[in-house]
Tab-separated table of C-alpha atoms (C1' of nucleotides) in Angstrom:
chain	number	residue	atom	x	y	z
A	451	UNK	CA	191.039	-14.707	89.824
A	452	UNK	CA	187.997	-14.091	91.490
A	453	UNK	CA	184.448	-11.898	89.950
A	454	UNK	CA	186.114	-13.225	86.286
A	455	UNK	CA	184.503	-15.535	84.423
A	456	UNK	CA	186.509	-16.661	81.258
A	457	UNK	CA	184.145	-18.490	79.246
A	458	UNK	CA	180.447	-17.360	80.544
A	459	UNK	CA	177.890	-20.110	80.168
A	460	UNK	CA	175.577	-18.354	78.188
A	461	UNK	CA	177.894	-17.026	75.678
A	462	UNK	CA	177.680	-13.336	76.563
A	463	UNK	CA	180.076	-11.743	78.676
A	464	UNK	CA	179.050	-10.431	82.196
A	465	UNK	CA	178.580	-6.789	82.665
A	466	UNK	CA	178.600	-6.483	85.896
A	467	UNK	CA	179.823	-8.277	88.923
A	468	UNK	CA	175.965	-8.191	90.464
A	469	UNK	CA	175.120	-10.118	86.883
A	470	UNK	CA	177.707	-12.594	87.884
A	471	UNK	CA	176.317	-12.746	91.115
A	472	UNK	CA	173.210	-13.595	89.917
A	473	UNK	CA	174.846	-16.299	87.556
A	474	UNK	CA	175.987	-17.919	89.642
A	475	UNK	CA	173.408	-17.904	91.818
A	476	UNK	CA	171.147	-19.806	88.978
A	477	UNK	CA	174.043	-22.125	88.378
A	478	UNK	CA	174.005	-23.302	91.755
A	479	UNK	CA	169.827	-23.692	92.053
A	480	UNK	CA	169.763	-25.508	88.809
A	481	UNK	CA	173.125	-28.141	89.172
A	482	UNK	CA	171.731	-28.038	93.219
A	483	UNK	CA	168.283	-29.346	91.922
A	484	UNK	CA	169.436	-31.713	88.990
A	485	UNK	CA	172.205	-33.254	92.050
A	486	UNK	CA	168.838	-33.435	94.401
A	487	UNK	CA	167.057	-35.587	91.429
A	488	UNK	CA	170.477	-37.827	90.939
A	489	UNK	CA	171.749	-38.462	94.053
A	490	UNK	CA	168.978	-37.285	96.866
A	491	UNK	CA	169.552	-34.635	99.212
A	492	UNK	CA	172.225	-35.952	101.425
A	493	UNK	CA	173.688	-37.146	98.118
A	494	UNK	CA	174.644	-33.863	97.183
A	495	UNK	CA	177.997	-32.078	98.405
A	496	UNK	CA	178.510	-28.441	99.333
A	497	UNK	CA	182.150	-28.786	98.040
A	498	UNK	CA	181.272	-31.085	94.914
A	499	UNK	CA	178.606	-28.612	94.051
A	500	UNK	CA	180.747	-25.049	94.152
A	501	UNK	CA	183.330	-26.834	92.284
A	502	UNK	CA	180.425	-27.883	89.694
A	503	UNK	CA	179.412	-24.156	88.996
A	504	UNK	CA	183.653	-22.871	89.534
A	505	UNK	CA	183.837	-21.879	92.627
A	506	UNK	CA	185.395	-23.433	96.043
A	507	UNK	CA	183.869	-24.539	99.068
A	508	UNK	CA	184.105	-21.713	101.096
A	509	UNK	CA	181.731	-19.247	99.337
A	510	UNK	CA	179.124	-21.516	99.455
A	511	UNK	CA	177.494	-19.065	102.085
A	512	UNK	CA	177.805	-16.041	100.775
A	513	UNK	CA	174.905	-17.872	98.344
A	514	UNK	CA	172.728	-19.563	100.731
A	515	UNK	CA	172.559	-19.655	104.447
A	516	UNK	CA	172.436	-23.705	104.620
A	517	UNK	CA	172.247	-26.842	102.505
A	518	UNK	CA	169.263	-26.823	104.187
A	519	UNK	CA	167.908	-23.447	102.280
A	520	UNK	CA	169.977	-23.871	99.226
A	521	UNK	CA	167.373	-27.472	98.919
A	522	UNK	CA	164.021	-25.549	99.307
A	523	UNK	CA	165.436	-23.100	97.339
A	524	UNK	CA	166.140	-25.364	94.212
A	525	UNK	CA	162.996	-27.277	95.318
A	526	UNK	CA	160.843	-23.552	95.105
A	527	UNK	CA	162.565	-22.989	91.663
A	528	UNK	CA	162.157	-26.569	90.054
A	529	UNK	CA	158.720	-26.977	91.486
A	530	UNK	CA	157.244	-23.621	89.747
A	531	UNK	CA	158.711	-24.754	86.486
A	532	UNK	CA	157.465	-28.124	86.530
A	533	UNK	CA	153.784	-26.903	87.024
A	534	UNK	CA	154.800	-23.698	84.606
A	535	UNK	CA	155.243	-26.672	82.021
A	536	UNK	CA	152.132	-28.405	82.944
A	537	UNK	CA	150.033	-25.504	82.746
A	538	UNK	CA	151.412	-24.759	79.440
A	539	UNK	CA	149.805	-27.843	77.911
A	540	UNK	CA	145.959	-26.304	78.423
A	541	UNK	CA	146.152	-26.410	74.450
A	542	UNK	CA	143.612	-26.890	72.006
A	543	UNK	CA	143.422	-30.946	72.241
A	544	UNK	CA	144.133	-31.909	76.000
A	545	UNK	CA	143.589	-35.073	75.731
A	546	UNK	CA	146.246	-35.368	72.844
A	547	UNK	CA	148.989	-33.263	75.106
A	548	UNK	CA	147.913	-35.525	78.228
A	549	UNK	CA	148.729	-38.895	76.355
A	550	UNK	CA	151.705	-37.459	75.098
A	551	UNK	CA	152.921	-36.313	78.746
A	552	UNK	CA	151.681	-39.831	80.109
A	553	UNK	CA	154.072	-41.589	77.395
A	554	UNK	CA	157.154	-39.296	78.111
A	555	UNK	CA	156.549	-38.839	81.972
A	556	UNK	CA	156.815	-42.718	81.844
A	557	UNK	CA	159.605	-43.251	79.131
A	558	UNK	CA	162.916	-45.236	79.745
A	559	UNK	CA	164.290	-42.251	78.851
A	560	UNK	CA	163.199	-40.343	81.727
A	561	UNK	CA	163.362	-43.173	84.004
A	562	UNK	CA	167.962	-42.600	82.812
A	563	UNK	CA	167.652	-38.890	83.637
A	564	UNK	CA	166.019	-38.327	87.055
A	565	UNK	CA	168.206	-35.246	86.488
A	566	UNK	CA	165.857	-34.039	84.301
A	567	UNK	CA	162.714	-34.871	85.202
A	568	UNK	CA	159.920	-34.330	87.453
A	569	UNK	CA	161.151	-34.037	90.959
A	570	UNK	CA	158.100	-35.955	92.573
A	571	UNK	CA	160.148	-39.542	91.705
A	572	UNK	CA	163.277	-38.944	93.084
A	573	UNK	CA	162.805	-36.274	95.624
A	574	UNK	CA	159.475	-37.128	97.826
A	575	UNK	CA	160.798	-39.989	99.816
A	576	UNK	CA	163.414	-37.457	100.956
A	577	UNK	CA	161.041	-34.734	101.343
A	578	UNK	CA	159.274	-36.668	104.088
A	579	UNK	CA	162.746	-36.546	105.948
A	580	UNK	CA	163.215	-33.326	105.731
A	581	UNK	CA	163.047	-29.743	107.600
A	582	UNK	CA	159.800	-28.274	107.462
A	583	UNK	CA	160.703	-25.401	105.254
A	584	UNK	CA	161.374	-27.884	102.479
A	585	UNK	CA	158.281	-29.865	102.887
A	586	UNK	CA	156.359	-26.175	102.765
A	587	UNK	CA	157.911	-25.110	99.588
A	588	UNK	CA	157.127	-29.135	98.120
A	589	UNK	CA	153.871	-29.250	99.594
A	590	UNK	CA	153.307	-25.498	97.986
A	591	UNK	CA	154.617	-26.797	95.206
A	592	UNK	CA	152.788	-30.080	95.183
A	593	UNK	CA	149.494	-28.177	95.498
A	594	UNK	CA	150.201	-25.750	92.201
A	595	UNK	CA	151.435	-28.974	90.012
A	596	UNK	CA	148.372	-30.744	90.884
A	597	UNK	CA	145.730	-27.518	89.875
A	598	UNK	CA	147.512	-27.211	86.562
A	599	UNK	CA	147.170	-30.866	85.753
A	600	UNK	CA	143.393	-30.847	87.099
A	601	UNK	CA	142.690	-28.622	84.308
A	602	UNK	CA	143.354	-30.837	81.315
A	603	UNK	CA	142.345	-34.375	83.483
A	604	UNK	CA	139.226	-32.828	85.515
A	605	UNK	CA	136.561	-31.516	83.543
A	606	UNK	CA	134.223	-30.086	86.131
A	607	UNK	CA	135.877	-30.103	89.505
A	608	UNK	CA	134.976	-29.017	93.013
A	609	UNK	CA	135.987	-25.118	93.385
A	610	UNK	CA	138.315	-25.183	96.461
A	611	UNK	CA	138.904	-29.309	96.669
A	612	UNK	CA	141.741	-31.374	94.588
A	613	UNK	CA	141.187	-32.760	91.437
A	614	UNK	CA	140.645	-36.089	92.209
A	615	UNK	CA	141.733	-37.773	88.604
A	616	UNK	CA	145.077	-35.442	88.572
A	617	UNK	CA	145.776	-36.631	92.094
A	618	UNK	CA	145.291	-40.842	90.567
A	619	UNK	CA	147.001	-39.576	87.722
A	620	UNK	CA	150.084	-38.405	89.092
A	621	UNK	CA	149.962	-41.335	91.928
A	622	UNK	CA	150.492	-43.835	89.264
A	623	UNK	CA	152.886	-42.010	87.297
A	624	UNK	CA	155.188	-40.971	90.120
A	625	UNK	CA	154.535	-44.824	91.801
A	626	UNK	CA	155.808	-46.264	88.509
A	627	UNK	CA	158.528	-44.070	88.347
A	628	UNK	CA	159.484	-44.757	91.590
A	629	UNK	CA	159.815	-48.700	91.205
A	630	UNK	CA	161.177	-48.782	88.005
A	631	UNK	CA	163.930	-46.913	89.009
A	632	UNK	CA	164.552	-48.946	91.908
A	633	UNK	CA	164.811	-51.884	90.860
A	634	UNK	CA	168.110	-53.969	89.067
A	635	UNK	CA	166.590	-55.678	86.398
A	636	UNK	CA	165.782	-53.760	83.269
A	637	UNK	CA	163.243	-56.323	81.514
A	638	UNK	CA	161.329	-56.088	84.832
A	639	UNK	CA	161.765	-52.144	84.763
A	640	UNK	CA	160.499	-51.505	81.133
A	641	UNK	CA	157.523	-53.850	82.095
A	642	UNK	CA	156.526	-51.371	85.170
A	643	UNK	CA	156.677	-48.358	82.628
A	644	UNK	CA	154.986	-50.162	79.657
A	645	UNK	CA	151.621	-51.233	82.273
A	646	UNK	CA	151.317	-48.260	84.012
A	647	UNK	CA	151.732	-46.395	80.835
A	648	UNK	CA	148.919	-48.850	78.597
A	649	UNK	CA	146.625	-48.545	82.066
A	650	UNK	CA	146.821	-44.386	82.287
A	651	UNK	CA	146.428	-43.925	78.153
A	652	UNK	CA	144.216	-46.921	77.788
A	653	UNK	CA	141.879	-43.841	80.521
A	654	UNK	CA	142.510	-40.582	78.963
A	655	UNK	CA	143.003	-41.307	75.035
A	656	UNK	CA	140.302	-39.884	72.571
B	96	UNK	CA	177.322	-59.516	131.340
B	97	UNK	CA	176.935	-60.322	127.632
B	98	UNK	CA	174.975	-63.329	126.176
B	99	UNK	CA	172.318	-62.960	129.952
B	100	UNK	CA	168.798	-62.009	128.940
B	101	UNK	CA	167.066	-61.417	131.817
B	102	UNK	CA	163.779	-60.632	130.131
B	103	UNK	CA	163.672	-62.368	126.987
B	104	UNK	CA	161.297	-60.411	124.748
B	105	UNK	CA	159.069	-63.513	123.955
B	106	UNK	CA	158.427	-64.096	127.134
B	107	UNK	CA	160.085	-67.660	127.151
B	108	UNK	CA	163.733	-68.133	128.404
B	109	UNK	CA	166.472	-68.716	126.270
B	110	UNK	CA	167.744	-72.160	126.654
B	111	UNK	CA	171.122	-72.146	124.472
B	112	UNK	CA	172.985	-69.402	123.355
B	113	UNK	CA	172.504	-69.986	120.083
B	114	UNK	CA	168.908	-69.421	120.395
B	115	UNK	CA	169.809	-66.370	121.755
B	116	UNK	CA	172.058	-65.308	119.179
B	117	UNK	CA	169.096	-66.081	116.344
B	118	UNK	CA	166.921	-63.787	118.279
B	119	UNK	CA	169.313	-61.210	118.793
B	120	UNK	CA	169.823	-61.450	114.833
B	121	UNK	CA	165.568	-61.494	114.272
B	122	UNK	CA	165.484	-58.503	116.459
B	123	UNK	CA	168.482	-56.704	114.469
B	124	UNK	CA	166.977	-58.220	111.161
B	125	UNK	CA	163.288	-55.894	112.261
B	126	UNK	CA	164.315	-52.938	114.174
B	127	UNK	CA	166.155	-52.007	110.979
B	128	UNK	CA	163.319	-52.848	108.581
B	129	UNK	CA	161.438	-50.525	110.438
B	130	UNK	CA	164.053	-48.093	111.040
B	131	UNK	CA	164.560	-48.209	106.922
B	132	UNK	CA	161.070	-47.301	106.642
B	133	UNK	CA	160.609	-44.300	109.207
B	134	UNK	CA	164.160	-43.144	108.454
B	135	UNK	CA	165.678	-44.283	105.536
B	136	UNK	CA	168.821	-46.285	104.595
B	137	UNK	CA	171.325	-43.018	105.929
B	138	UNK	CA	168.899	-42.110	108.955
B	139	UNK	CA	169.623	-45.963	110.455
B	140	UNK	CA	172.854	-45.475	112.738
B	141	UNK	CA	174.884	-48.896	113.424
B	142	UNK	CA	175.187	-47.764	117.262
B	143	UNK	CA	171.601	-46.398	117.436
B	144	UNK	CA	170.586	-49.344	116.444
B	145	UNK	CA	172.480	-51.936	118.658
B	146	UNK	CA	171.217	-49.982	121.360
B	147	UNK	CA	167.878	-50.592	120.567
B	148	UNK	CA	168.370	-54.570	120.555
B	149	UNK	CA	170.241	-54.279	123.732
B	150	UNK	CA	173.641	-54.389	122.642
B	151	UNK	CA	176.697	-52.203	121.785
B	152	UNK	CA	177.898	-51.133	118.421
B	153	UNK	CA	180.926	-53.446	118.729
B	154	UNK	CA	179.173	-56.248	118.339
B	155	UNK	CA	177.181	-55.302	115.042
B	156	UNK	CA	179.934	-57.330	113.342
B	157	UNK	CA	179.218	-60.656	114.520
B	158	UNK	CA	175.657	-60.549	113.212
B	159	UNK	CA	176.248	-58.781	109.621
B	160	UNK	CA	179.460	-57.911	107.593
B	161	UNK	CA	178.508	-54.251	106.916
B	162	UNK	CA	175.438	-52.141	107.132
B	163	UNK	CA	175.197	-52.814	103.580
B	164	UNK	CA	174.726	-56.375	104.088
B	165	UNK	CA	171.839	-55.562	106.868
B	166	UNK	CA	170.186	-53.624	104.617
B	167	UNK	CA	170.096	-56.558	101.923
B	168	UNK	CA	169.009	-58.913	104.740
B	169	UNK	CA	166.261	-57.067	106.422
B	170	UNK	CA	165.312	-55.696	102.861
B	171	UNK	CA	164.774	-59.787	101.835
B	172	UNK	CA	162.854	-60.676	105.008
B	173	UNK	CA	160.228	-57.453	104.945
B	174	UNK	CA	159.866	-57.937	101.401
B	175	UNK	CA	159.321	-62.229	101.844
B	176	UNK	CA	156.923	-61.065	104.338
B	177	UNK	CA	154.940	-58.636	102.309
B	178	UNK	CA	154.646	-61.045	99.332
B	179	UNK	CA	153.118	-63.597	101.821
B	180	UNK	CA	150.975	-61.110	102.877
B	181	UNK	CA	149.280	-60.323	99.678
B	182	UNK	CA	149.386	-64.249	98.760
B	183	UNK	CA	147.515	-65.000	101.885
B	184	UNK	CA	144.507	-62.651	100.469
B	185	UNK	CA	143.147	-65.205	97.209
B	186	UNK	CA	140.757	-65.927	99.366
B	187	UNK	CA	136.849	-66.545	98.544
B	188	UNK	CA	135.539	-63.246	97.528
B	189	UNK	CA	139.480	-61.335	95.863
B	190	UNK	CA	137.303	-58.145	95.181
B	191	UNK	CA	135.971	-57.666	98.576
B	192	UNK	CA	139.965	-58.517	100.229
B	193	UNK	CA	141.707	-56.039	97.505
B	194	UNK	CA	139.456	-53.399	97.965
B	195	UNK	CA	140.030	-53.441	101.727
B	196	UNK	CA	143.562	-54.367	101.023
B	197	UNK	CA	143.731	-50.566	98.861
B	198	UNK	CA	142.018	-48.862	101.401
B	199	UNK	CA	144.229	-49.984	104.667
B	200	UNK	CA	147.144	-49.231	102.338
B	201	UNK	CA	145.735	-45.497	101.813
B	202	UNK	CA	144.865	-45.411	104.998
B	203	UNK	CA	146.083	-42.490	107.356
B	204	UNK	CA	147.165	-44.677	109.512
B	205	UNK	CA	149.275	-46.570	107.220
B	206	UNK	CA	150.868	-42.836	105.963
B	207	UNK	CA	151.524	-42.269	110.097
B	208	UNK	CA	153.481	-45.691	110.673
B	209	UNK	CA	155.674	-46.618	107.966
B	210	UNK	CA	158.182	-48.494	109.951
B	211	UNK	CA	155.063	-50.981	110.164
B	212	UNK	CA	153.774	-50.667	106.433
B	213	UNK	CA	154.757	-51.350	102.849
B	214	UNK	CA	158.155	-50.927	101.896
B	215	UNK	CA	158.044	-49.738	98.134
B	216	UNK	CA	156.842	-46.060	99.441
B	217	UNK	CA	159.320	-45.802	102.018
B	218	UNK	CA	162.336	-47.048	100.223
B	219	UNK	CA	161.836	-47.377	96.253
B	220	UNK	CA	163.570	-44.023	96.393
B	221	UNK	CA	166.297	-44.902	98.595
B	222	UNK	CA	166.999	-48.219	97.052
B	223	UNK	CA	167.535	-46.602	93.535
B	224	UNK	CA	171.103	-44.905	95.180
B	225	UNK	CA	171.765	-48.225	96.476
B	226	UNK	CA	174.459	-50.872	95.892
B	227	UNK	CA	173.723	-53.852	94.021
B	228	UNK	CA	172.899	-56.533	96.512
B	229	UNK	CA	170.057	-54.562	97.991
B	230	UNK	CA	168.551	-53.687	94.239
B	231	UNK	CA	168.452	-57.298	93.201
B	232	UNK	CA	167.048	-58.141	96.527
B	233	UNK	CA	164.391	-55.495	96.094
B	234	UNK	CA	163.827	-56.546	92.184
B	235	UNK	CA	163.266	-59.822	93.330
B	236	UNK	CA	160.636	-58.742	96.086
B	237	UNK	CA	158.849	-56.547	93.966
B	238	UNK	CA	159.036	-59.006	91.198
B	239	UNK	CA	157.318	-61.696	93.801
B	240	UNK	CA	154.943	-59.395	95.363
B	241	UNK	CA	153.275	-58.359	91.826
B	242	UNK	CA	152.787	-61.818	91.222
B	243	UNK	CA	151.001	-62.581	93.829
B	244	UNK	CA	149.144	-59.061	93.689
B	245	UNK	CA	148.354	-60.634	90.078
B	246	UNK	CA	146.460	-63.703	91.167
B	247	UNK	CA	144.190	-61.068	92.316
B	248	UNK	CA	143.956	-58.327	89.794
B	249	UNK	CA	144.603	-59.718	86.845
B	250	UNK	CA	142.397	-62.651	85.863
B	251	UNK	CA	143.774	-63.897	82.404
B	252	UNK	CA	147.142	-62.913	82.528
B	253	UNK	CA	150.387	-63.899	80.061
B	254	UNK	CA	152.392	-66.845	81.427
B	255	UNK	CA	156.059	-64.930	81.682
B	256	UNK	CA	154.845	-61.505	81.728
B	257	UNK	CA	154.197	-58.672	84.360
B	258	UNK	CA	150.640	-58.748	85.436
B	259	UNK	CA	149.182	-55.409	84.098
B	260	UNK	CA	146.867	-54.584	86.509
B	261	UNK	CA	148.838	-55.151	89.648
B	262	UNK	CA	151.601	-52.969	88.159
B	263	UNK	CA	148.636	-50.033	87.728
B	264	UNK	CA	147.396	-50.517	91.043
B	265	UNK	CA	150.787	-51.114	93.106
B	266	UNK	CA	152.071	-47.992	91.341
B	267	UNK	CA	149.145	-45.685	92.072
B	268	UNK	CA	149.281	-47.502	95.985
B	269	UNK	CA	153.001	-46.351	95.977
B	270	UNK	CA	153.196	-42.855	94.320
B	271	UNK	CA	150.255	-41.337	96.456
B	272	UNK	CA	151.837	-43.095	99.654
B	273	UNK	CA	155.245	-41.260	98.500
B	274	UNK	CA	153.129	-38.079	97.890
B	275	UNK	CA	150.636	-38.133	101.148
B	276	UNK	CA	153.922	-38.925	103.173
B	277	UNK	CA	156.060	-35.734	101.820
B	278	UNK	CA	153.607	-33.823	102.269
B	279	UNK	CA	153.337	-30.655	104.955
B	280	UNK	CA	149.703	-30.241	104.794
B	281	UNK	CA	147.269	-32.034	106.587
B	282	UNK	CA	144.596	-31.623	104.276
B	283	UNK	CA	146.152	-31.835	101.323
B	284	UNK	CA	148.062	-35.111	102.689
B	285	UNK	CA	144.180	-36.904	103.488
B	286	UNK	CA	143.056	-35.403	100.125
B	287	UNK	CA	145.615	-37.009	98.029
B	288	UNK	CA	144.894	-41.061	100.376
B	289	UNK	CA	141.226	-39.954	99.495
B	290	UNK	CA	141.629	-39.602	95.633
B	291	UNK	CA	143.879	-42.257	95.283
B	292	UNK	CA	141.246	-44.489	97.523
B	293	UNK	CA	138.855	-43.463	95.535
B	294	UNK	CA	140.064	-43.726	92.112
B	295	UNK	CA	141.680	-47.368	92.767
B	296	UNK	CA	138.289	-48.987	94.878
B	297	UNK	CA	135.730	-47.750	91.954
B	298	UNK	CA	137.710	-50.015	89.596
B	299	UNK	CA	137.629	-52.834	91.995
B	300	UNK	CA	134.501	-52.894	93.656
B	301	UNK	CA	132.319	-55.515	92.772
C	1317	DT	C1'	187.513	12.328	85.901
C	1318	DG	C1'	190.409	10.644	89.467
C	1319	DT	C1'	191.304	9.002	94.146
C	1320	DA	C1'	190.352	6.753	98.700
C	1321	DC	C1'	187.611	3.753	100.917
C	1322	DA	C1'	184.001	0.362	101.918
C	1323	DT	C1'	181.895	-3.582	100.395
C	1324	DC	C1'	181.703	-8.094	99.308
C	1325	DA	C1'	182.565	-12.358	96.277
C	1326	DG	C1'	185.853	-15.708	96.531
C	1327	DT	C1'	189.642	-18.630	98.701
C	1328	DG	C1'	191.327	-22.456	101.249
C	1329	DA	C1'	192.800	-23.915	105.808
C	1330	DA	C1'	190.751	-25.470	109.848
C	1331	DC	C1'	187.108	-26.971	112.982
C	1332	DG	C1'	184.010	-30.168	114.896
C	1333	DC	C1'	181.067	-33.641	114.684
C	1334	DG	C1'	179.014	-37.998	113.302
C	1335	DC	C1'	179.393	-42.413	111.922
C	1336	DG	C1'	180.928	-46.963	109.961
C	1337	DT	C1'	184.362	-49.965	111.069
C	1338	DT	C1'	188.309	-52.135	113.587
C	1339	DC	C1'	190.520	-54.187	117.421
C	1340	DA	C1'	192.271	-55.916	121.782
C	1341	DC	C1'	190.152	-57.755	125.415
C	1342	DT	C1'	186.558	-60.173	128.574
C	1343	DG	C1'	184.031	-63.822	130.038
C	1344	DA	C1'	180.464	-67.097	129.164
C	1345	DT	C1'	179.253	-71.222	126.405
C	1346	DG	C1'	180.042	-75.510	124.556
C	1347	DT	C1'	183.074	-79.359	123.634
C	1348	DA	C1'	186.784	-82.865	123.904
C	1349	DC	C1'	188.677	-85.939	126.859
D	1332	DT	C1'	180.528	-86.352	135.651
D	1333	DG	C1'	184.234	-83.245	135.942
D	1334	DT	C1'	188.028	-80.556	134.006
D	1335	DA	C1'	190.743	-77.924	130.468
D	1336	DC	C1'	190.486	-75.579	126.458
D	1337	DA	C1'	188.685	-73.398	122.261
D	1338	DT	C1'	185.231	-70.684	120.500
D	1339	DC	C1'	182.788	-66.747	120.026
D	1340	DA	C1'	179.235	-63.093	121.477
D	1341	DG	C1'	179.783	-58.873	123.493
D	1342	DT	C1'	182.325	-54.521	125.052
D	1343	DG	C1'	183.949	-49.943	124.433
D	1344	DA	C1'	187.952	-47.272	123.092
D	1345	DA	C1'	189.947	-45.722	119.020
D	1346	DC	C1'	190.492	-44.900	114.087
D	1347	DG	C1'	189.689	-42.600	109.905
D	1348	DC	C1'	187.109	-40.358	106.893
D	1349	DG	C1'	183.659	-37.236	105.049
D	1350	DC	C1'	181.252	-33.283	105.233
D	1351	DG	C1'	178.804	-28.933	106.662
D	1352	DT	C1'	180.276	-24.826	108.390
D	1353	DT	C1'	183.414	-21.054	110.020
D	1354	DC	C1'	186.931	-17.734	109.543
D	1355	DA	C1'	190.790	-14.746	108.463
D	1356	DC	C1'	192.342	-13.037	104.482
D	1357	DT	C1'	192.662	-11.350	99.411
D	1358	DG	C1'	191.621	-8.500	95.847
D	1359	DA	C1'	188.280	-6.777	92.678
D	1360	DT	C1'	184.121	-3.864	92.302
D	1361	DG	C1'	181.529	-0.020	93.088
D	1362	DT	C1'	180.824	4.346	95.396
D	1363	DA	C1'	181.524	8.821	97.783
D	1364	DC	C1'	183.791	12.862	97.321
DNA sequence: TGTACATCAGTGAACGCGCGTTCACTGATGTAC
DNA sequence: TGTACATCAGTGAACGCGCGTTCACTGATGTAC
C-alpha cells in the first residue's frame, strides 16, 4: 500500500501525496540525524533507516541522492536548530540562561541521549572523516553556533573575528562530553561532567 | 621468504626469530595507533595494514585474535605512552612545561598529524561505539593520564577524587582539537587552536 | 465531471564491492636426541 | 656436532556477510483534455 499512511505521526491525516512527501522527507532528516548522534555516520543503515520512518530500502533515492547527502543534509537541518536554540537564550539575564545551558549541556542526562543533543560530541570526530560537503555544511554550521553563543559569553567582541570565550566555552563543554561518553566507568564519567561543569559555572555565574 | 628481514627497520639485524616476531608485533602494535588516529577504528583495514608492516593479511592472526583485540592493545600502549608523557613534565618550573605543553597540543601542527598526537581527540568519539575491552582500556588511560596531568594542575587536590583542574583543561585541549580538526575552514580551524590557546595559557601562566 | 495518460513514490530482488576472518599449505626456526 | 621432527610465522585463495546502490516493476496520484 504505497502513498497511505495509516496512522500519520502528527495526528492529522495527509492531504496530499506531496504533504506525504514532505513527511517523510522530515522523518528521514530527523531519525537520519538522531542515528548520526547514536551510532556515527557509518553507524547508520540505509535499510535500517527507511524501515525506521516505513518505508523499504529501495526508495531511499528517490529522497536523497547518497548517504553521503542525506548526512549533510541532516547535519544542515540539526546544525541551524541547535544555534536557532542558542540564539533564543539572548534573554533578559544571560548569565542565568548560560549557567543553566552549562549545567544541562553537561548533565548525565545528556551524556544517555547523544540522540538528542548537540551534535558537536558525537558527530565531529566523524566530520573530520568525511566528504567535503559535510564538513562545509558543519563548518557553516559550526561558525553560526559559535556567533549565537558569543552573544551571551562575549560582551564586546571583535566585529568580523570569533568570540574567543564562546570558542573556550564550547571547547570544554564538547571535550567533556566527548570523554565522558567514552569511557566504561560511570563514577569516573560523572566526575568529568561534575569538573568541567564547577570550572565553566564557577566563570560565568553572577 | 617469510620470517627474512633484509632491512630491519632499526637498523640492527635480527638475531632470533623471536626478536623478529616482537618487532613485527611493535610495528603492528604503532602503525595502527596511528592509523586509529588519522582514520579511525573502521578506516584501519586488516590487509592495509599488514601491508604496511611488510606482511600479508593472513598472517594478522598470529599476532592478535581479532581487530578488536588490536585495537585494545595498541589503544593500551599509546595511551601508557601518553600518561608517561605528561608524568615526565613535573619538572622544576610545572607552569612554564604546561603552558608549552597546551600550546604544542593546540598547535596546528598537532591538528595536521594526529596519527602522531593525543589520542582523546581522535578517538573519544570512536571509542564510545566501541566494545568493552577497548572502553575499559581507554577508562583506564584517561583515568591515568589525568592523574598525572593533576600533579601539575591541581596543587591541593582530594586523595580518591578526579583532579578538577586537569579535567577543565584536558577537556577544553580535547573539544577544540575535535572542533579545529572537523573543521573545513582554514581560518576558522586556526581561530578556534587560537582561542582555546589563549583562554587555557592566561590561566596558567605564571 | 469524467477519462486517458504521465508522473513518480514505493517495492524488493539483485548487484558489486569491501572487508574481517578462516584455512590448507609452505618453509624456516628451534629443539630433542 | 649433526640429524629428524615439531612448531609456528607467513602466504594467498576463499568464504561469508553486510551494505550502498541500481533497476524493473507496481499502482496510486495528479493532470490534460
Amino acid at each position: 500500500m504505497p502513498n497511505v499512511v495509516t496512522i500519520p505521526p502528527n495526528g492529522v491525516a495527509l492531504k496530499t501525496s506531496r504533504a506525504h512527501v514532505e513527511k517523510n522527507r522530515e522523518n528521514l532528516l530527523d531519525a537520519a540525524s538522531k542515528g548520526f548522534r547514536r551510532k556515527g555516520f557509518e553507524g547508520v543503515k540505509v535499510a535500517e533507516l527507511m524501515q525506521e520512518v516505513g518505508l523499504t530500502h529501495g526508495g531511499f533515492y528517490n529522497y536523497f541522492k547518497s548517504k553521503d547527502e542525506l548526512a549533510a543534509s541532516a547535519c544542515d537541518t540539526s546544525l541551524k536548530r541547535q544555534a536557532d536554540c542558542v540564539r533564543a537564550m539572548s534573554g533578559a539575564d544571560t548569565s542565568v540562561e548560560l549557567v543553566a545551558y552549562i549545567e544541562r549541556y553537561l548533565s548525565q542526562a545528556s551524556r544517555d541521549a547523544p540522540e538528542n543533543t548537540c551534535l558537536f560530541p558525537s558527530l565531529s570526530a566523524d566530520v573530520s572523516r568525511q566528504g567535503e560537503a559535510v564538513r562545509t555544511v558543519f563548518s557553516d554550521g559550526l561558525r553560526d553556533y559559535l556567533d549565537a553563543m558569543g552573544d551571551l559569553t562575549d560582551t564586546d567582541r571583535p566585529k568580523d573575528g570569533l568570540p574567543h570565550n564562546a570558542v573556550a566555552v564550547l571547547s570544554t563543554l564538547v571535550g567533556a562530553m566527548v570523554l565522558a561518553r567514552a569511557v566504561n566507568d560511570r563514577q569516573l564519567s560523572d566526575g568529568i561532567l561534575y569538573a568541567a561543569r564547577q570550572s565553566l559555572t564557577r566563570r560565568y555565574e553572577k
